[in-house]
Amino acid sequence: MSTLTDPLSPTFEPRPEPLRALGLLSGGLDSTLAARLLMDQGIEVECVNFHTGFCIQSHTGALRNPKPGAAPPRHDALHAAGNLGIRLHLVDIAEDYVRIVTDPKHGYGKNLNPCLDCKIFMVQKAHEMMRSMGFHFLFTGEVLGQRPMSQRRDTFPVIDRESGAGGWLLRPLTALRMPLTEPEKRGWVDRSRLMGFSGRNRKPQMALARQLGIVDYPSPAGGCCFLTDENYARKLRDLWSYRGERSYAMEDILLLKAGRHLRPAPHYKLVIGRDDSENHFLSGFVEGRILIKARDIPGPLTLVEGTPSPDDLIFACRLAARFGRARELPEVAMVVEVQGSREIHQVIPLPAHEMDEAWYV
Amino acid sequence: MSDVRDPAPDGMDSVPVADRVVDARRLLCPMPILKAEGAMREMRDGEVLEVRATDPGLRNDLPAWCRSQGHRFAGMRSQGRELQGWVVKGMG
Ligand code: SF4
């Protein structure tokens, strides 16, 4: 059976030249393969990658001291686009994305990941770009059954419908298991050269990569963003519950990525750097927060958020002192900076038996 | 990297003269690139953009970004935590 639409069929339409497709590129293997399958059919491919503020890749690497000999972190989508030789549009959707995270219509996955709303939103944005930039159709690297929340037989039509993309979204890796999309119906895309992958097994993708000579791709992660991370989600929930509302600023969600977070009382929280790199990173967030540091000895930088009383601040100094070399001293001078004013407190570092595990967010 | 004052970037004889500088220090990936992209939109072909950043990812990301945008990557150097990279618009 030929899978190319018959020129005599009522849906046939001559293929535009060049035929241009816009894809969602995460930089992982799936979206890279999807792009290659279309490029190999002579389709002109460009991709888009959305910045939500929760991107997991490289941030952990960029925040901590590098392990000796470790390669510098990289942005997977940029790297994949460079390898594919295609143009990548990096689009910052962080501001609009707040609404997706704080109030997702379709709810959350295992942690605070609103995957279905997220996908709909991204495809919707891509669809707007498709129309304004003269692309003929969209594609993603989605595979049926691969992710529990968004990549299901019953969620694909929801994505297509609610994003407004309708039949103009092609999923090259799983197309043979899906109804015909518009570009296939018109005979623009050769369906026989698309795939019918499904499920969580990644062997077929890896075999296809080998066949296409794609060797340099990141190993699959649990999800594409910090919202799928249990520890991160816990910190974000903590932030929301003590604020009394689901909201966040860019600064908040960046700060949740760094340091130890301890909440000794509901109305304030400490963020303590774990190494030089984190201390440096935290030092960029002093504005609007209280900074604590040991005066004469090396130790971490601590930020305090919330509304601590003067007594709370003394306690915070004792707690912060535990995490540096000050811990071994009977008494230590801690510097407290609040909006430019500076105080020194002589404190006794908090002994181990007064620490409470429950303070760790 | 050496600590000599103003060393030329790897493989270059001199420090390029920038038409525009983007300061993305302390910002995390992909903000340095997003800022660079914003600046490029207002520049002409052949002009030089300098990007300053502290996210070590710039080392990989700036050249990759150039490849995907058709700019020419003109070099990079580091001093301490800071990275400085140069890009020539549209000359890839
Ligand atoms: S893991 Fe994060 S970025 Fe990926 S679909 Fe889910 S919410 Fe969106």
PDB file of N, CA and C in Angstrom, chain A residues 63 251 254-255 258-259 271-293 299-304 337, chain B residues 25-27 54 81:
ATOM      1  N   LEU A  63      25.253  26.189  38.720  1.00  0.00           N
ATOM      2  CA  LEU A  63      25.155  26.748  40.058  1.00  0.00           C
ATOM      3  C   LEU A  63      26.218  26.227  41.007  1.00  0.00           C
ATOM      4  N   GLU A 251      12.682  35.596  40.319  1.00  0.00           N
ATOM      5  CA  GLU A 251      13.696  35.467  41.373  1.00  0.00           C
ATOM      6  C   GLU A 251      13.406  34.292  42.300  1.00  0.00           C
ATOM      7  N   LEU A 254      14.202  30.933  40.719  1.00  0.00           N
ATOM      8  CA  LEU A 254      15.649  30.725  40.564  1.00  0.00           C
ATOM      9  C   LEU A 254      16.267  30.363  41.906  1.00  0.00           C
ATOM     10  N   LEU A 255      15.845  31.093  42.940  1.00  0.00           N
ATOM     11  CA  LEU A 255      16.404  30.851  44.275  1.00  0.00           C
ATOM     12  C   LEU A 255      16.101  29.444  44.777  1.00  0.00           C
ATOM     13  N   ALA A 258      18.882  26.820  44.239  1.00  0.00           N
ATOM     14  CA  ALA A 258      20.205  26.862  44.869  1.00  0.00           C
ATOM     15  C   ALA A 258      20.112  26.750  46.385  1.00  0.00           C
ATOM     16  N   GLY A 259      21.139  26.203  46.976  1.00  0.00           N
ATOM     17  CA  GLY A 259      21.298  26.240  48.427  1.00  0.00           C
ATOM     18  C   GLY A 259      20.434  25.261  49.207  1.00  0.00           C
ATOM     19  N   VAL A 271      18.172  30.540  53.246  1.00  0.00           N
ATOM     20  CA  VAL A 271      18.754  29.860  52.095  1.00  0.00           C
ATOM     21  C   VAL A 271      20.268  29.932  52.279  1.00  0.00           C
ATOM     22  N   ILE A 272      20.898  28.769  52.398  1.00  0.00           N
ATOM     23  CA  ILE A 272      22.319  28.715  52.745  1.00  0.00           C
ATOM     24  C   ILE A 272      23.115  28.106  51.595  1.00  0.00           C
ATOM     25  N   GLY A 273      24.103  28.839  51.105  1.00  0.00           N
ATOM     26  CA  GLY A 273      24.931  28.356  49.993  1.00  0.00           C
ATOM     27  C   GLY A 273      25.706  27.110  50.367  1.00  0.00           C
ATOM     28  N   ARG A 274      25.890  26.212  49.405  1.00  0.00           N
ATOM     29  CA  ARG A 274      26.592  24.960  49.694  1.00  0.00           C
ATOM     30  C   ARG A 274      28.027  24.950  49.182  1.00  0.00           C
ATOM     31  N   ASP A 275      28.385  25.900  48.334  1.00  0.00           N
ATOM     32  CA  ASP A 275      29.778  26.021  47.906  1.00  0.00           C
ATOM     33  C   ASP A 275      29.989  27.429  47.353  1.00  0.00           C
ATOM     34  N   ASP A 276      31.211  27.707  46.916  1.00  0.00           N
ATOM     35  CA  ASP A 276      31.543  29.066  46.434  1.00  0.00           C
ATOM     36  C   ASP A 276      30.620  29.526  45.326  1.00  0.00           C
ATOM     37  N   SER A 277      30.345  28.614  44.392  1.00  0.00           N
ATOM     38  CA  SER A 277      29.525  29.003  43.250  1.00  0.00           C
ATOM     39  C   SER A 277      28.130  29.405  43.712  1.00  0.00           C
ATOM     40  N   GLU A 278      27.571  28.619  44.628  1.00  0.00           N
ATOM     41  CA  GLU A 278      26.240  28.960  45.121  1.00  0.00           C
ATOM     42  C   GLU A 278      26.267  30.257  45.914  1.00  0.00           C
ATOM     43  N   ASN A 279      27.329  30.449  46.697  1.00  0.00           N
ATOM     44  CA  ASN A 279      27.441  31.704  47.452  1.00  0.00           C
ATOM     45  C   ASN A 279      27.456  32.892  46.493  1.00  0.00           C
ATOM     46  N   HIS A 280      28.208  32.728  45.428  1.00  0.00           N
ATOM     47  CA  HIS A 280      28.278  33.793  44.429  1.00  0.00           C
ATOM     48  C   HIS A 280      26.896  34.035  43.820  1.00  0.00           C
ATOM     49  N   PHE A 281      26.226  32.958  43.480  1.00  0.00           N
ATOM     50  CA  PHE A 281      24.891  33.066  42.894  1.00  0.00           C
ATOM     51  C   PHE A 281      23.938  33.767  43.866  1.00  0.00           C
ATOM     52  N   LEU A 282      23.952  33.322  45.125  1.00  0.00           N
ATOM     53  CA  LEU A 282      23.041  33.909  46.119  1.00  0.00           C
ATOM     54  C   LEU A 282      23.339  35.393  46.339  1.00  0.00           C
ATOM     55  N   SER A 283      24.604  35.770  46.188  1.00  0.00           N
ATOM     56  CA  SER A 283      24.952  37.169  46.446  1.00  0.00           C
ATOM     57  C   SER A 283      24.269  38.106  45.446  1.00  0.00           C
ATOM     58  N   GLY A 284      23.729  37.553  44.374  1.00  0.00           N
ATOM     59  CA  GLY A 284      22.985  38.369  43.414  1.00  0.00           C
ATOM     60  C   GLY A 284      21.541  38.608  43.831  1.00  0.00           C
ATOM     61  N   PHE A 285      21.125  38.026  44.961  1.00  0.00           N
ATOM     62  CA  PHE A 285      19.718  38.115  45.371  1.00  0.00           C
ATOM     63  C   PHE A 285      19.546  38.828  46.705  1.00  0.00           C
ATOM     64  N   VAL A 286      20.522  39.617  47.071  1.00  0.00           N
ATOM     65  CA  VAL A 286      20.505  40.269  48.383  1.00  0.00           C
ATOM     66  C   VAL A 286      19.381  41.310  48.477  1.00  0.00           C
ATOM     67  N   GLU A 287      19.158  41.977  47.374  1.00  0.00           N
ATOM     68  CA  GLU A 287      18.102  42.997  47.309  1.00  0.00           C
ATOM     69  C   GLU A 287      16.763  42.450  47.825  1.00  0.00           C
ATOM     70  N   GLY A 288      16.208  43.129  48.829  1.00  0.00           N
ATOM     71  CA  GLY A 288      14.913  42.690  49.352  1.00  0.00           C
ATOM     72  C   GLY A 288      15.008  41.524  50.330  1.00  0.00           C
ATOM     73  N   ARG A 289      16.238  41.088  50.648  1.00  0.00           N
ATOM     74  CA  ARG A 289      16.405  39.980  51.593  1.00  0.00           C
ATOM     75  C   ARG A 289      17.448  40.364  52.629  1.00  0.00           C
ATOM     76  N   ILE A 290      17.599  39.540  53.645  1.00  0.00           N
ATOM     77  CA  ILE A 290      18.594  39.799  54.681  1.00  0.00           C
ATOM     78  C   ILE A 290      19.770  38.856  54.462  1.00  0.00           C
ATOM     79  N   LEU A 291      20.973  39.413  54.557  1.00  0.00           N
ATOM     80  CA  LEU A 291      22.164  38.603  54.310  1.00  0.00           C
ATOM     81  C   LEU A 291      22.869  38.323  55.628  1.00  0.00           C
ATOM     82  N   ILE A 292      23.299  37.079  55.818  1.00  0.00           N
ATOM     83  CA  ILE A 292      24.071  36.717  57.013  1.00  0.00           C
ATOM     84  C   ILE A 292      25.358  36.025  56.584  1.00  0.00           C
ATOM     85  N   LYS A 293      26.458  36.417  57.219  1.00  0.00           N
ATOM     86  CA  LYS A 293      27.761  35.818  56.895  1.00  0.00           C
ATOM     87  C   LYS A 293      28.619  35.833  58.145  1.00  0.00           C
ATOM     88  N   GLY A 299      32.871  30.719  55.361  1.00  0.00           N
ATOM     89  CA  GLY A 299      31.591  30.053  55.612  1.00  0.00           C
ATOM     90  C   GLY A 299      30.621  30.463  54.552  1.00  0.00           C
ATOM     91  N   PRO A 300      29.461  29.860  54.582  1.00  0.00           N
ATOM     92  CA  PRO A 300      28.502  30.104  53.517  1.00  0.00           C
ATOM     93  C   PRO A 300      27.845  31.478  53.620  1.00  0.00           C
ATOM     94  N   LEU A 301      27.254  31.861  52.512  1.00  0.00           N
ATOM     95  CA  LEU A 301      26.425  33.052  52.505  1.00  0.00           C
ATOM     96  C   LEU A 301      24.988  32.573  52.760  1.00  0.00           C
ATOM     97  N   THR A 302      24.309  33.281  53.650  1.00  0.00           N
ATOM     98  CA  THR A 302      22.934  32.913  53.970  1.00  0.00           C
ATOM     99  C   THR A 302      22.008  34.072  53.652  1.00  0.00           C
ATOM    100  N   LEU A 303      20.883  33.765  53.020  1.00  0.00           N
ATOM    101  CA  LEU A 303      19.860  34.781  52.786  1.00  0.00           C
ATOM    102  C   LEU A 303      18.649  34.436  53.642  1.00  0.00           C
ATOM    103  N   VAL A 304      18.025  35.461  54.211  1.00  0.00           N
ATOM    104  CA  VAL A 304      16.805  35.233  54.980  1.00  0.00           C
ATOM    105  C   VAL A 304      15.656  35.921  54.253  1.00  0.00           C
ATOM    106  N   GLU A 337      23.217  41.951  57.259  1.00  0.00           N
ATOM    107  CA  GLU A 337      22.981  43.137  56.433  1.00  0.00           C
ATOM    108  C   GLU A 337      21.526  43.204  56.018  1.00  0.00           C
TER     109      GLU A 337
ATOM    110  N   ARG B  25      26.002  38.794  33.201  1.00  0.00           N
ATOM    111  CA  ARG B  25      26.635  38.173  34.354  1.00  0.00           C
ATOM    112  C   ARG B  25      25.582  37.830  35.401  1.00  0.00           C
ATOM    113  N   ARG B  26      25.780  36.721  36.074  1.00  0.00           N
ATOM    114  CA  ARG B  26      24.879  36.186  37.096  1.00  0.00           C
ATOM    115  C   ARG B  26      23.602  35.572  36.527  1.00  0.00           C
ATOM    116  N   LEU B  27      23.336  35.789  35.256  1.00  0.00           N
ATOM    117  CA  LEU B  27      22.122  35.202  34.700  1.00  0.00           C
ATOM    118  C   LEU B  27      22.388  33.755  34.303  1.00  0.00           C
ATOM    119  N   THR B  54      28.545  34.767  33.488  1.00  0.00           N
ATOM    120  CA  THR B  54      29.202  33.943  34.499  1.00  0.00           C
ATOM    121  C   THR B  54      28.713  32.491  34.447  1.00  0.00           C
ATOM    122  N   ARG B  81      35.635  33.771  37.235  1.00  0.00           N
ATOM    123  CA  ARG B  81      34.304  33.271  36.989  1.00  0.00           C
ATOM    124  C   ARG B  81      33.708  33.807  35.692  1.00  0.00           C
TER     125      ARG B  81
END
